[in-house]
CSV table of C-alpha atoms in Angstrom, one decimal:
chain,number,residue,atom,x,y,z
D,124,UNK,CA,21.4,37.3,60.7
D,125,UNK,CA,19.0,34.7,60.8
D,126,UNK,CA,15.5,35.4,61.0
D,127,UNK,CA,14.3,31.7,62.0
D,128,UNK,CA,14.4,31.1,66.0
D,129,UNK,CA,13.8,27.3,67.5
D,130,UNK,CA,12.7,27.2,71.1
D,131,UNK,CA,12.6,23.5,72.1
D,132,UNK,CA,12.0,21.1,74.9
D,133,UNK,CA,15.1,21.1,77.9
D,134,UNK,CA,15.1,17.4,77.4
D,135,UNK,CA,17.2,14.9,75.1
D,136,UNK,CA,14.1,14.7,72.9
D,137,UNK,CA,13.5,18.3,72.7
D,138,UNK,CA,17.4,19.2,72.1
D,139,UNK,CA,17.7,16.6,69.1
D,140,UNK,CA,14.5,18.0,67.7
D,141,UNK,CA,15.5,21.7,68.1
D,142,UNK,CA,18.6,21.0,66.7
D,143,UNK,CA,17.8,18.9,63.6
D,144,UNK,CA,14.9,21.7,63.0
D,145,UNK,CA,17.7,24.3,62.6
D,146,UNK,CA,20.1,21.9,60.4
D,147,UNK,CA,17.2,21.3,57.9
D,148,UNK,CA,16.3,24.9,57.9
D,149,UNK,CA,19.9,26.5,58.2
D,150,UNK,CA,19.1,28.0,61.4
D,151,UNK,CA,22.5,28.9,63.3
D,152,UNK,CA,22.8,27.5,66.8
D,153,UNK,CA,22.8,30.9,68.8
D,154,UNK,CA,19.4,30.5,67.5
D,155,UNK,CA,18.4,26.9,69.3
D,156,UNK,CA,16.6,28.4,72.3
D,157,UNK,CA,16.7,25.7,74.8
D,158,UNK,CA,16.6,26.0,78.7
D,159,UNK,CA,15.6,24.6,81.7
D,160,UNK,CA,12.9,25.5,83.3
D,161,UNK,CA,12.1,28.0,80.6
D,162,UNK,CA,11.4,25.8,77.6
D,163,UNK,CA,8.3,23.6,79.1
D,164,UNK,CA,4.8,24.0,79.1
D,165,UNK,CA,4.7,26.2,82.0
D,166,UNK,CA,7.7,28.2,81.5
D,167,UNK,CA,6.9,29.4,77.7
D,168,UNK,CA,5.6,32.7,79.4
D,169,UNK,CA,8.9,33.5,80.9
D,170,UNK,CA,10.2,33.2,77.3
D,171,UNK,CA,12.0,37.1,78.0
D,172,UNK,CA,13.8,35.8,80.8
D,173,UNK,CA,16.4,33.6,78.6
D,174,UNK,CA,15.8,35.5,75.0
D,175,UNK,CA,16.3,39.4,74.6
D,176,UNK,CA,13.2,41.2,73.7
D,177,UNK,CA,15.7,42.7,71.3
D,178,UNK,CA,16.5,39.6,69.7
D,179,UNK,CA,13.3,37.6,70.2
D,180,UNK,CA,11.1,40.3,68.5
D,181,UNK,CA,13.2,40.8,65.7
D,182,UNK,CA,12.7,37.3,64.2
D,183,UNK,CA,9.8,36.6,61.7
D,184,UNK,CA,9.9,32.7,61.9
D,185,UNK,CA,9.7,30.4,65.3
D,186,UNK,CA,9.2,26.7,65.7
D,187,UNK,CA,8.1,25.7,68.9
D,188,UNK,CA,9.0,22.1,68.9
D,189,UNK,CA,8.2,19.4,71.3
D,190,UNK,CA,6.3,21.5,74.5
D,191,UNK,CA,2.9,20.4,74.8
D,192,UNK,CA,0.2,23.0,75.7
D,193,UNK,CA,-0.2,23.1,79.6
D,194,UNK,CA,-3.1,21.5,80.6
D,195,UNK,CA,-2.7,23.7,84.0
D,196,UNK,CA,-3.1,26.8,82.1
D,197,UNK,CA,-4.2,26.1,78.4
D,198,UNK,CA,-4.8,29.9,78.1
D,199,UNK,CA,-1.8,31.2,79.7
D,200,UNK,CA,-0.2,28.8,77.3
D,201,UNK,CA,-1.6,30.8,74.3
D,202,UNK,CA,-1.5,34.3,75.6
D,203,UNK,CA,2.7,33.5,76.1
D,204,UNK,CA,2.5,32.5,72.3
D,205,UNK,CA,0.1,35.8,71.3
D,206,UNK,CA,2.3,38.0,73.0
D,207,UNK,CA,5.8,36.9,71.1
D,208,UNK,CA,3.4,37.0,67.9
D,209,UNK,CA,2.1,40.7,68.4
D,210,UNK,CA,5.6,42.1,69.6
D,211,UNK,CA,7.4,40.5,66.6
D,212,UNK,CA,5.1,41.7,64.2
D,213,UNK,CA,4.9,44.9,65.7
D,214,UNK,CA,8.8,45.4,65.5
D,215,UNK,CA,9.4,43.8,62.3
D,216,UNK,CA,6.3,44.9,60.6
D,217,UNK,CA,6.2,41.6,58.9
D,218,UNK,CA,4.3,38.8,58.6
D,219,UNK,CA,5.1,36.7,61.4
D,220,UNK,CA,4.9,32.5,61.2
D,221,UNK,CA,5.0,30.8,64.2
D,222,UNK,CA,4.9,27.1,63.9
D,223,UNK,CA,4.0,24.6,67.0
D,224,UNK,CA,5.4,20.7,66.2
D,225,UNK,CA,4.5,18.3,68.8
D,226,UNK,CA,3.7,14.8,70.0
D,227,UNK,CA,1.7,15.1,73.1
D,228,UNK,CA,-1.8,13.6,72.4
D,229,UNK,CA,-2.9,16.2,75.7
D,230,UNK,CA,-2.8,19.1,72.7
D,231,UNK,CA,-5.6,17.8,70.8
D,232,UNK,CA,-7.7,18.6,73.4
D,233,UNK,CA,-6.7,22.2,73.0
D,234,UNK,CA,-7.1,22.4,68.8
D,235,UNK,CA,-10.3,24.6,69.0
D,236,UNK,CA,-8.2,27.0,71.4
D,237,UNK,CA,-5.3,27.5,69.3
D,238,UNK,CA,-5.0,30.7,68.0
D,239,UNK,CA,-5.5,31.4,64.0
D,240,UNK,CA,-2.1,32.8,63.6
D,241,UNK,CA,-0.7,29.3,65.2
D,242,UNK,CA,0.0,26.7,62.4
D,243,UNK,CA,0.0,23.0,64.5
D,244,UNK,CA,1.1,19.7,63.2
D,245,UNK,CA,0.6,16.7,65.8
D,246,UNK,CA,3.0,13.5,65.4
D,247,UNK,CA,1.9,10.0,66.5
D,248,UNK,CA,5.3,9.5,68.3
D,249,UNK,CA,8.5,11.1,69.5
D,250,UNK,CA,10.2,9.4,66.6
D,251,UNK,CA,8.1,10.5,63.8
D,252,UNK,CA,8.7,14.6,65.4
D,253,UNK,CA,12.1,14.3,65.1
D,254,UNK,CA,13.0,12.0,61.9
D,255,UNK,CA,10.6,14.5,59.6
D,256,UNK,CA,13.8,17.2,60.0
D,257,UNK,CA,16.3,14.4,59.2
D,258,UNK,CA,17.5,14.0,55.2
D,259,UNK,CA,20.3,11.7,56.0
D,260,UNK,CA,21.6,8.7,57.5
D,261,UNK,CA,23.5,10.6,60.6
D,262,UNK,CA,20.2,12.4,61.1
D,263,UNK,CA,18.2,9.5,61.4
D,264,UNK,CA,20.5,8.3,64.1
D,265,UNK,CA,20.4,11.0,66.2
D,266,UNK,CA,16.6,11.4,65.7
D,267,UNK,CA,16.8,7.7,67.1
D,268,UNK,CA,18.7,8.7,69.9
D,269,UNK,CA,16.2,11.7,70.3
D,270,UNK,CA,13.5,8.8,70.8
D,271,UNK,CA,14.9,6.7,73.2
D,272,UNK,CA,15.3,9.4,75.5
D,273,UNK,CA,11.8,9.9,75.5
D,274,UNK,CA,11.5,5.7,75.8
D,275,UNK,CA,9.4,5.8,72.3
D,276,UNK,CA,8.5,2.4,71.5
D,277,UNK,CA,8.0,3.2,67.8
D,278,UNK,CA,11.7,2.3,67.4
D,279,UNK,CA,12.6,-1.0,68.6
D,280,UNK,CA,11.9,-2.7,65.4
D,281,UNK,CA,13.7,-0.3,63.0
D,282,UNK,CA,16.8,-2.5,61.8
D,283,UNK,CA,18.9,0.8,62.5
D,284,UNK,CA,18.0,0.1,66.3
D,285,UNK,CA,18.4,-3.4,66.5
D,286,UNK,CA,21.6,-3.7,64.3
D,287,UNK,CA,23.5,-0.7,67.0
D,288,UNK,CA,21.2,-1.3,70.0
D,289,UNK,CA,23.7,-1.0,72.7
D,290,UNK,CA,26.0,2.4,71.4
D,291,UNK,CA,22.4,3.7,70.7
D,292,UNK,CA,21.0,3.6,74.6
D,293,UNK,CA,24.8,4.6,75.8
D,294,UNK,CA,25.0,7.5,73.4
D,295,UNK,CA,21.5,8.4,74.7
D,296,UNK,CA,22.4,8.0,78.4
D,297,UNK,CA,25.2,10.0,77.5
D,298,UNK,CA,22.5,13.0,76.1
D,299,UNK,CA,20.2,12.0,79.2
D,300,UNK,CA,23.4,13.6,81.8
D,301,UNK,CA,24.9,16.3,79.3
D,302,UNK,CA,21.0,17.8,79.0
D,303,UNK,CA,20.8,18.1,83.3
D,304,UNK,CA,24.7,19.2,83.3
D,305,UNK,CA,25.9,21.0,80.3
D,306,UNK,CA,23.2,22.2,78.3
D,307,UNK,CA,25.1,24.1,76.1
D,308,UNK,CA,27.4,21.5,75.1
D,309,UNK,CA,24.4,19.0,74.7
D,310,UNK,CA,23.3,21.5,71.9
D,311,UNK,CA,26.9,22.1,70.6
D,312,UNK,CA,27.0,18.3,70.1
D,313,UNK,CA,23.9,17.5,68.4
D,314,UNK,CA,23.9,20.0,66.0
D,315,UNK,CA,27.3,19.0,65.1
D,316,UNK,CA,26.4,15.3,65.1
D,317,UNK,CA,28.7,14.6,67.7
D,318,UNK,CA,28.6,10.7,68.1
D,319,UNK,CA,32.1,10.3,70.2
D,320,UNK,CA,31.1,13.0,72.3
D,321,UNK,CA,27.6,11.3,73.4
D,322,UNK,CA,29.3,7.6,74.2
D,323,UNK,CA,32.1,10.1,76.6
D,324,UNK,CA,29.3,10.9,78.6
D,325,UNK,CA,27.9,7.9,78.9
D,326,UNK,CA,29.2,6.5,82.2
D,327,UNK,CA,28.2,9.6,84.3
D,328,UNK,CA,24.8,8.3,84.6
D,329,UNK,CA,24.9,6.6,88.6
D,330,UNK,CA,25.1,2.9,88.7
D,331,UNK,CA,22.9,0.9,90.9
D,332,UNK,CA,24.3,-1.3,93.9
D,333,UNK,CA,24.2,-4.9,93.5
D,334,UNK,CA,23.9,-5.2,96.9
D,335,UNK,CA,20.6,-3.4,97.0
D,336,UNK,CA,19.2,-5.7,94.0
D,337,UNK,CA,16.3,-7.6,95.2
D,338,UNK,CA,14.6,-10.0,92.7
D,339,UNK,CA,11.1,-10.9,93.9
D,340,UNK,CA,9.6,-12.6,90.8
D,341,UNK,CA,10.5,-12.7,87.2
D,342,UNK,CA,8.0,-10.0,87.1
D,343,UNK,CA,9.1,-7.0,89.5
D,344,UNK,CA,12.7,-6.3,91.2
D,345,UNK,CA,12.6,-3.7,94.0
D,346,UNK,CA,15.9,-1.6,95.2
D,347,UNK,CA,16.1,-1.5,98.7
D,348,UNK,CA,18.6,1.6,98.4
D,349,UNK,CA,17.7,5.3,98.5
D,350,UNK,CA,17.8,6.2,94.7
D,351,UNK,CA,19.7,9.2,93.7
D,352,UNK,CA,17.6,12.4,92.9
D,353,UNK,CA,17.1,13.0,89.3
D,354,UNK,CA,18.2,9.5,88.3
D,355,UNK,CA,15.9,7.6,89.7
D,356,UNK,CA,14.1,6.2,86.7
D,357,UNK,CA,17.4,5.8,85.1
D,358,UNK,CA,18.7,3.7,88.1
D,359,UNK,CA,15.6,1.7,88.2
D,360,UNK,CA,15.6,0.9,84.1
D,361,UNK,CA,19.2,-0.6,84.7
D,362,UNK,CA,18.1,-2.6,88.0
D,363,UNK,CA,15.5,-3.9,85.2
D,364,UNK,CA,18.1,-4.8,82.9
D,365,UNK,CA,20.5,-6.3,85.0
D,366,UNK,CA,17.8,-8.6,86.6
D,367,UNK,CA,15.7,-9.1,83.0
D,368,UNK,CA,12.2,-8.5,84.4
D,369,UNK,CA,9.9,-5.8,83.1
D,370,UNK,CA,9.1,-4.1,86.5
D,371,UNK,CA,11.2,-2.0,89.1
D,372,UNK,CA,10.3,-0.5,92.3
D,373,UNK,CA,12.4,1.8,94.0
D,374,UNK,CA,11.9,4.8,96.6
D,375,UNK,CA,13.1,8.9,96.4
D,376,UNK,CA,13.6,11.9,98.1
D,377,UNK,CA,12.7,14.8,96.1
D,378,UNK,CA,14.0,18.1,97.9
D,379,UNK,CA,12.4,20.3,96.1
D,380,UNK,CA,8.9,18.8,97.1
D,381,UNK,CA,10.5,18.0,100.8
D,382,UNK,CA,8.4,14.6,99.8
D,383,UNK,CA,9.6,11.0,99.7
D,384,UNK,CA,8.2,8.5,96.7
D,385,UNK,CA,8.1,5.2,95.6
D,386,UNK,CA,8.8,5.3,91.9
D,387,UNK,CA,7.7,2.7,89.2
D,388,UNK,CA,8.6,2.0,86.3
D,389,UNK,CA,8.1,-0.6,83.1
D,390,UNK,CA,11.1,-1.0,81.2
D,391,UNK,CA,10.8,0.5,77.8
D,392,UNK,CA,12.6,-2.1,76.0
D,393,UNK,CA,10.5,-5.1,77.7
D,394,UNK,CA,7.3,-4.3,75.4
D,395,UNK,CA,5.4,-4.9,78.6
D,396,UNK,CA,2.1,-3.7,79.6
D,397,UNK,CA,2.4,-0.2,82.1
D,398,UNK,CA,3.1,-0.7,85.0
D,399,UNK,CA,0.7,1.3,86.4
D,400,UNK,CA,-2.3,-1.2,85.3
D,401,UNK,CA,-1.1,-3.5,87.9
D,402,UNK,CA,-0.5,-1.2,91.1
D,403,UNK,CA,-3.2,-1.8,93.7
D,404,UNK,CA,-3.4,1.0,96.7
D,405,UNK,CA,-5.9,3.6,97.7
D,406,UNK,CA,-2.8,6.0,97.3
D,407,UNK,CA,-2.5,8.8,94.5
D,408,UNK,CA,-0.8,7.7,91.9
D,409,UNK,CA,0.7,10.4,89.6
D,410,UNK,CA,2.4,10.6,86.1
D,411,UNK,CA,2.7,8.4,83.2
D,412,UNK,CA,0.9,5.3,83.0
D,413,UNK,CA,4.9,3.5,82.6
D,414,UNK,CA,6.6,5.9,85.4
D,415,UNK,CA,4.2,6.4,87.9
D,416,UNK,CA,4.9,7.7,91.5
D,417,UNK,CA,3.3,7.7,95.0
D,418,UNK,CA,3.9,10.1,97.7
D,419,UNK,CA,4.7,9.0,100.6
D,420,UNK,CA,4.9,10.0,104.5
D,421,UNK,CA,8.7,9.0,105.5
D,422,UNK,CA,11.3,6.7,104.3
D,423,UNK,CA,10.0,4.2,106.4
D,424,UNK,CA,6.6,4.5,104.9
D,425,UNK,CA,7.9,5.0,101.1
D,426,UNK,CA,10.2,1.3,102.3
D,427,UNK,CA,7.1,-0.4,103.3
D,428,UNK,CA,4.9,0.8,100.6
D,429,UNK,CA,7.5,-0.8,98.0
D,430,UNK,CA,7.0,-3.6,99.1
D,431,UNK,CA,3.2,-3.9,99.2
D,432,UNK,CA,3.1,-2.6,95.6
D,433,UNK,CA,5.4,-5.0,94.9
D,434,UNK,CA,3.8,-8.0,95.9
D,435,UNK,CA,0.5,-6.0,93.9
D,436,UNK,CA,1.9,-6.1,90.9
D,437,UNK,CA,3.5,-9.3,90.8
D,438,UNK,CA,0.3,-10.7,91.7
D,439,UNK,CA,-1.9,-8.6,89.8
D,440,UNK,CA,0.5,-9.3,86.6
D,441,UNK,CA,0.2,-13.7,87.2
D,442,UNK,CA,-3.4,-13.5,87.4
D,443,UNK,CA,-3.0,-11.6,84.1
D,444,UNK,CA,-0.6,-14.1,82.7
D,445,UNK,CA,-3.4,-17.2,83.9
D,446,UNK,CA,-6.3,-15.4,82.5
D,447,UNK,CA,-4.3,-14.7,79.0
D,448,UNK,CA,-3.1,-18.3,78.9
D,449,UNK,CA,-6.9,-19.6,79.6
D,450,UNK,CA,-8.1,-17.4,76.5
D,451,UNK,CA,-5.0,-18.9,74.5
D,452,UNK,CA,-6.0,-21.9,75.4
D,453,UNK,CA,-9.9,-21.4,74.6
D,454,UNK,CA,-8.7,-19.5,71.1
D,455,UNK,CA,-6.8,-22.8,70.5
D,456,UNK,CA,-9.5,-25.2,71.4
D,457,UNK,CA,-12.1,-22.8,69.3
D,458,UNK,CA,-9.6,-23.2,66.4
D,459,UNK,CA,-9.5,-26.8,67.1
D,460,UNK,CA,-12.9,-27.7,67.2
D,461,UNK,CA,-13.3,-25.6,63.9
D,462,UNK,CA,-10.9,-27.7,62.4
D,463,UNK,CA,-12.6,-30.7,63.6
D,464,UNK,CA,-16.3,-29.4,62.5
D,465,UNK,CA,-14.7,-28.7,58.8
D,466,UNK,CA,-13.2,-31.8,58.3
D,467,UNK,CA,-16.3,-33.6,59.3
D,468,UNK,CA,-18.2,-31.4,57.1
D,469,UNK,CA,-15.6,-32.4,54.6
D,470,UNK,CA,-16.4,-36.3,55.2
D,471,UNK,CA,-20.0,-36.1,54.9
D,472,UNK,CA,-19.9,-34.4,51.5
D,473,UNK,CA,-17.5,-36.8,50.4
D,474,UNK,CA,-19.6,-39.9,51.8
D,475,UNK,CA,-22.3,-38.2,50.1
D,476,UNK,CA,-20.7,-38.1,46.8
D,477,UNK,CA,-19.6,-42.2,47.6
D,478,UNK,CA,-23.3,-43.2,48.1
D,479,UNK,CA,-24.6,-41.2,44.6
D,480,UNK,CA,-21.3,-43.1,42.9
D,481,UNK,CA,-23.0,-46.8,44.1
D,482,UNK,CA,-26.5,-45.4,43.5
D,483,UNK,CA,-24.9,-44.9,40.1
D,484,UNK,CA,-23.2,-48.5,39.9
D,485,UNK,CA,-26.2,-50.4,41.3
D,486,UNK,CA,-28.8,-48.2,38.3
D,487,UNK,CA,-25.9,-49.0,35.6
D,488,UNK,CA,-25.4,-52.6,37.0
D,489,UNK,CA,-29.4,-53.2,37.1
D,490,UNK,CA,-29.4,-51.7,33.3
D,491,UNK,CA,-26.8,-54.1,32.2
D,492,UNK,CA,-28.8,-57.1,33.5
D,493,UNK,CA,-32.0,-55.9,32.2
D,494,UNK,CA,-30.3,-55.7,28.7
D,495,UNK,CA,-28.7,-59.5,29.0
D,496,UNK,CA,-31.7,-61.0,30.2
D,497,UNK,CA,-33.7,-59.5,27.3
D,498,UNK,CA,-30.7,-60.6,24.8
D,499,UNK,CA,-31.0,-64.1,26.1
């Protein structure tokens, strides 16, 4: 029996992590520990709720991979993590390594907390978590897919992206449902490397309805349809797509919150600017700075306010397009005058260099005569 555990993020980030973690280490699967809403930042604590304290506290090794600390409760956080460290040592009677792996840049604010029996090492990107357990080529893919689930820009230039770009995002889409659906069979398949299986889950993702497409600019689309719960980012991305503009605005019904939204998102792919930068409203505007959300009153209100962010951020982003074009255009004419200044600069040293060449002809030319007339 293994003595290694991996407890990992619910998402398709945290599943391709955990599982690669256990391939490079020879961790067996019933030892991926990965479950909504367990395996987050605020459900480490309920840790014994999914894992058997006989199990859990038998193990000598865990990787936490791809949680972040919560920023709610930072010391709840570590007290979840002390208490699976002084249970398995106390049952084992061994010395006990427990290591946290992790992209987040919200943990470095938490370094000085972290607990001297808690070895952390901090990533720049999704991409770079997940490729450091890959050692070959099918690895590397599925770390790739790992990262566009978690929209990581890091990879769009990798020639392994660009050369399989489209079976990449559908095998990912296809992660993206089997992680909200079928958890165990998300595991099952990346462990195994599953490619086929990914792209046969591909489709269940909802589709939008053209009919609810509407284009404002070549800057923002909006979706005049309720989106679906759960997909609604997904929805909007592929509204994006469809229409090729870098912003889509849509509107929600979370039950869970009894609260409508208008979501917002910047498409990943588009390498634009977030979204939230050009949102203008007195409203509170919550999450990432490329999927943010505002609560709204009714569906009426979450309709209307749509459209007035709309119209915000496709005017907000043109007078960031003039005011980048008028710096352009003053680089250039810097560059040009520059230019201008050095080959002027240029001219006068060669005119310089002329006039000393005829000072030099008329002194020889004056010598010469000097020297005939005193010959004659």
């Amino acid at each position: 029996m293994s003595e290694a555990l991996v407890i990992s993020h619910y998402d398709g980030h945290g599943v391709v992590t955990g599982t690669l973690c256990a391939r490079r280490y020879g961790i067996p699967i019933e030892n991926v520990i990965i479950e909504f809403p367990v395996t987050a930042p605020d459900g480490i604590q309920n840790i014994e709720n999914i894992v058997s304290p006989s199990i859990l506290y038998t193990k000598t090794e865990f990787y936490i991979l791809d949680i972040a600390v919560n920023i709610k409760d930072p010391d709840g956080f570590f007290r979840a993590l002390h208490r699976i460290f002084q249970n398995a040592r106390k049952m084992t009677r061994s010395y006990i390594m427990i290591q946290m792996m992790d992209h987040h840049e919200s943990n470095l604010q938490y370094v000085h907390m972290m607990p001297q029996f808690l070895k952390y090492v901090h990533f720049p990107n999704s991409f770079a978590l997940s490729v450091t357990f890959a050692r070959t080529n099918e690895e590397r893919q599925m770390a790739i897919i790992g990262a566009i689930c978690d929209r990581d820009t890091s990879i769009l230039s990798l020639p392994e992206f660009q050369e399989n770009r489209e079976r990449l995002l559908r095998m990912a889409d296809g992660l993206d449902w089997l992680v909200r659906n079928d958890m165990k069979n998300a595991i099952d398949i990346c462990y195994n490397l599953n490619f086929e299986r990914l792209l046969e889950f591909s489709g269940r993702i909802p589709e939008p309805n053209e009919t609810s497409i509407e284009k404002i600019s070549n800057n923002v689309v909006i979706y005049n349809e309720q989106l679906p719960e759960g997909w609604g980012t997904k929805v909007l991305e592929r509204v994006a797509i469809r229409t090729n503009v870098p912003y889509a605005i849509g509107f929600e019904y979370v039950s869970r919150l009894n609260q409508w939204i208008v979501r917002c998102i910047t498409l990943w792919t588009s390498g634009a600017r977030p979204v939230r930068e050009f949102i203008s409203t007195t409203r509170t505007i919550i999450g990432h700075p490329s999927a943010p959300t505002i609560a709204c009153t009714s569906e009426s209100d979450a309709k209307r306010l749509m459209r007035e962010i709309a119209e915000s951020i496709n005017r907000n982003v043109q007078t960031s397009q003039m005011m980048t074009s008028i710096e352009h255009a003053q680089q250039s004419f810097t560059e040009l005058f520059d230019v201008l200044v050095q080959i002027l600069q240029s001219q006068q040293e060669m005119y310089k260099k002329y006039l000393e060449l005829k000072e030099e002809q008329v002194k020889l030319l004056r010598e010469t005569t000097s020297e005939r007339a005193r010959f004659d």
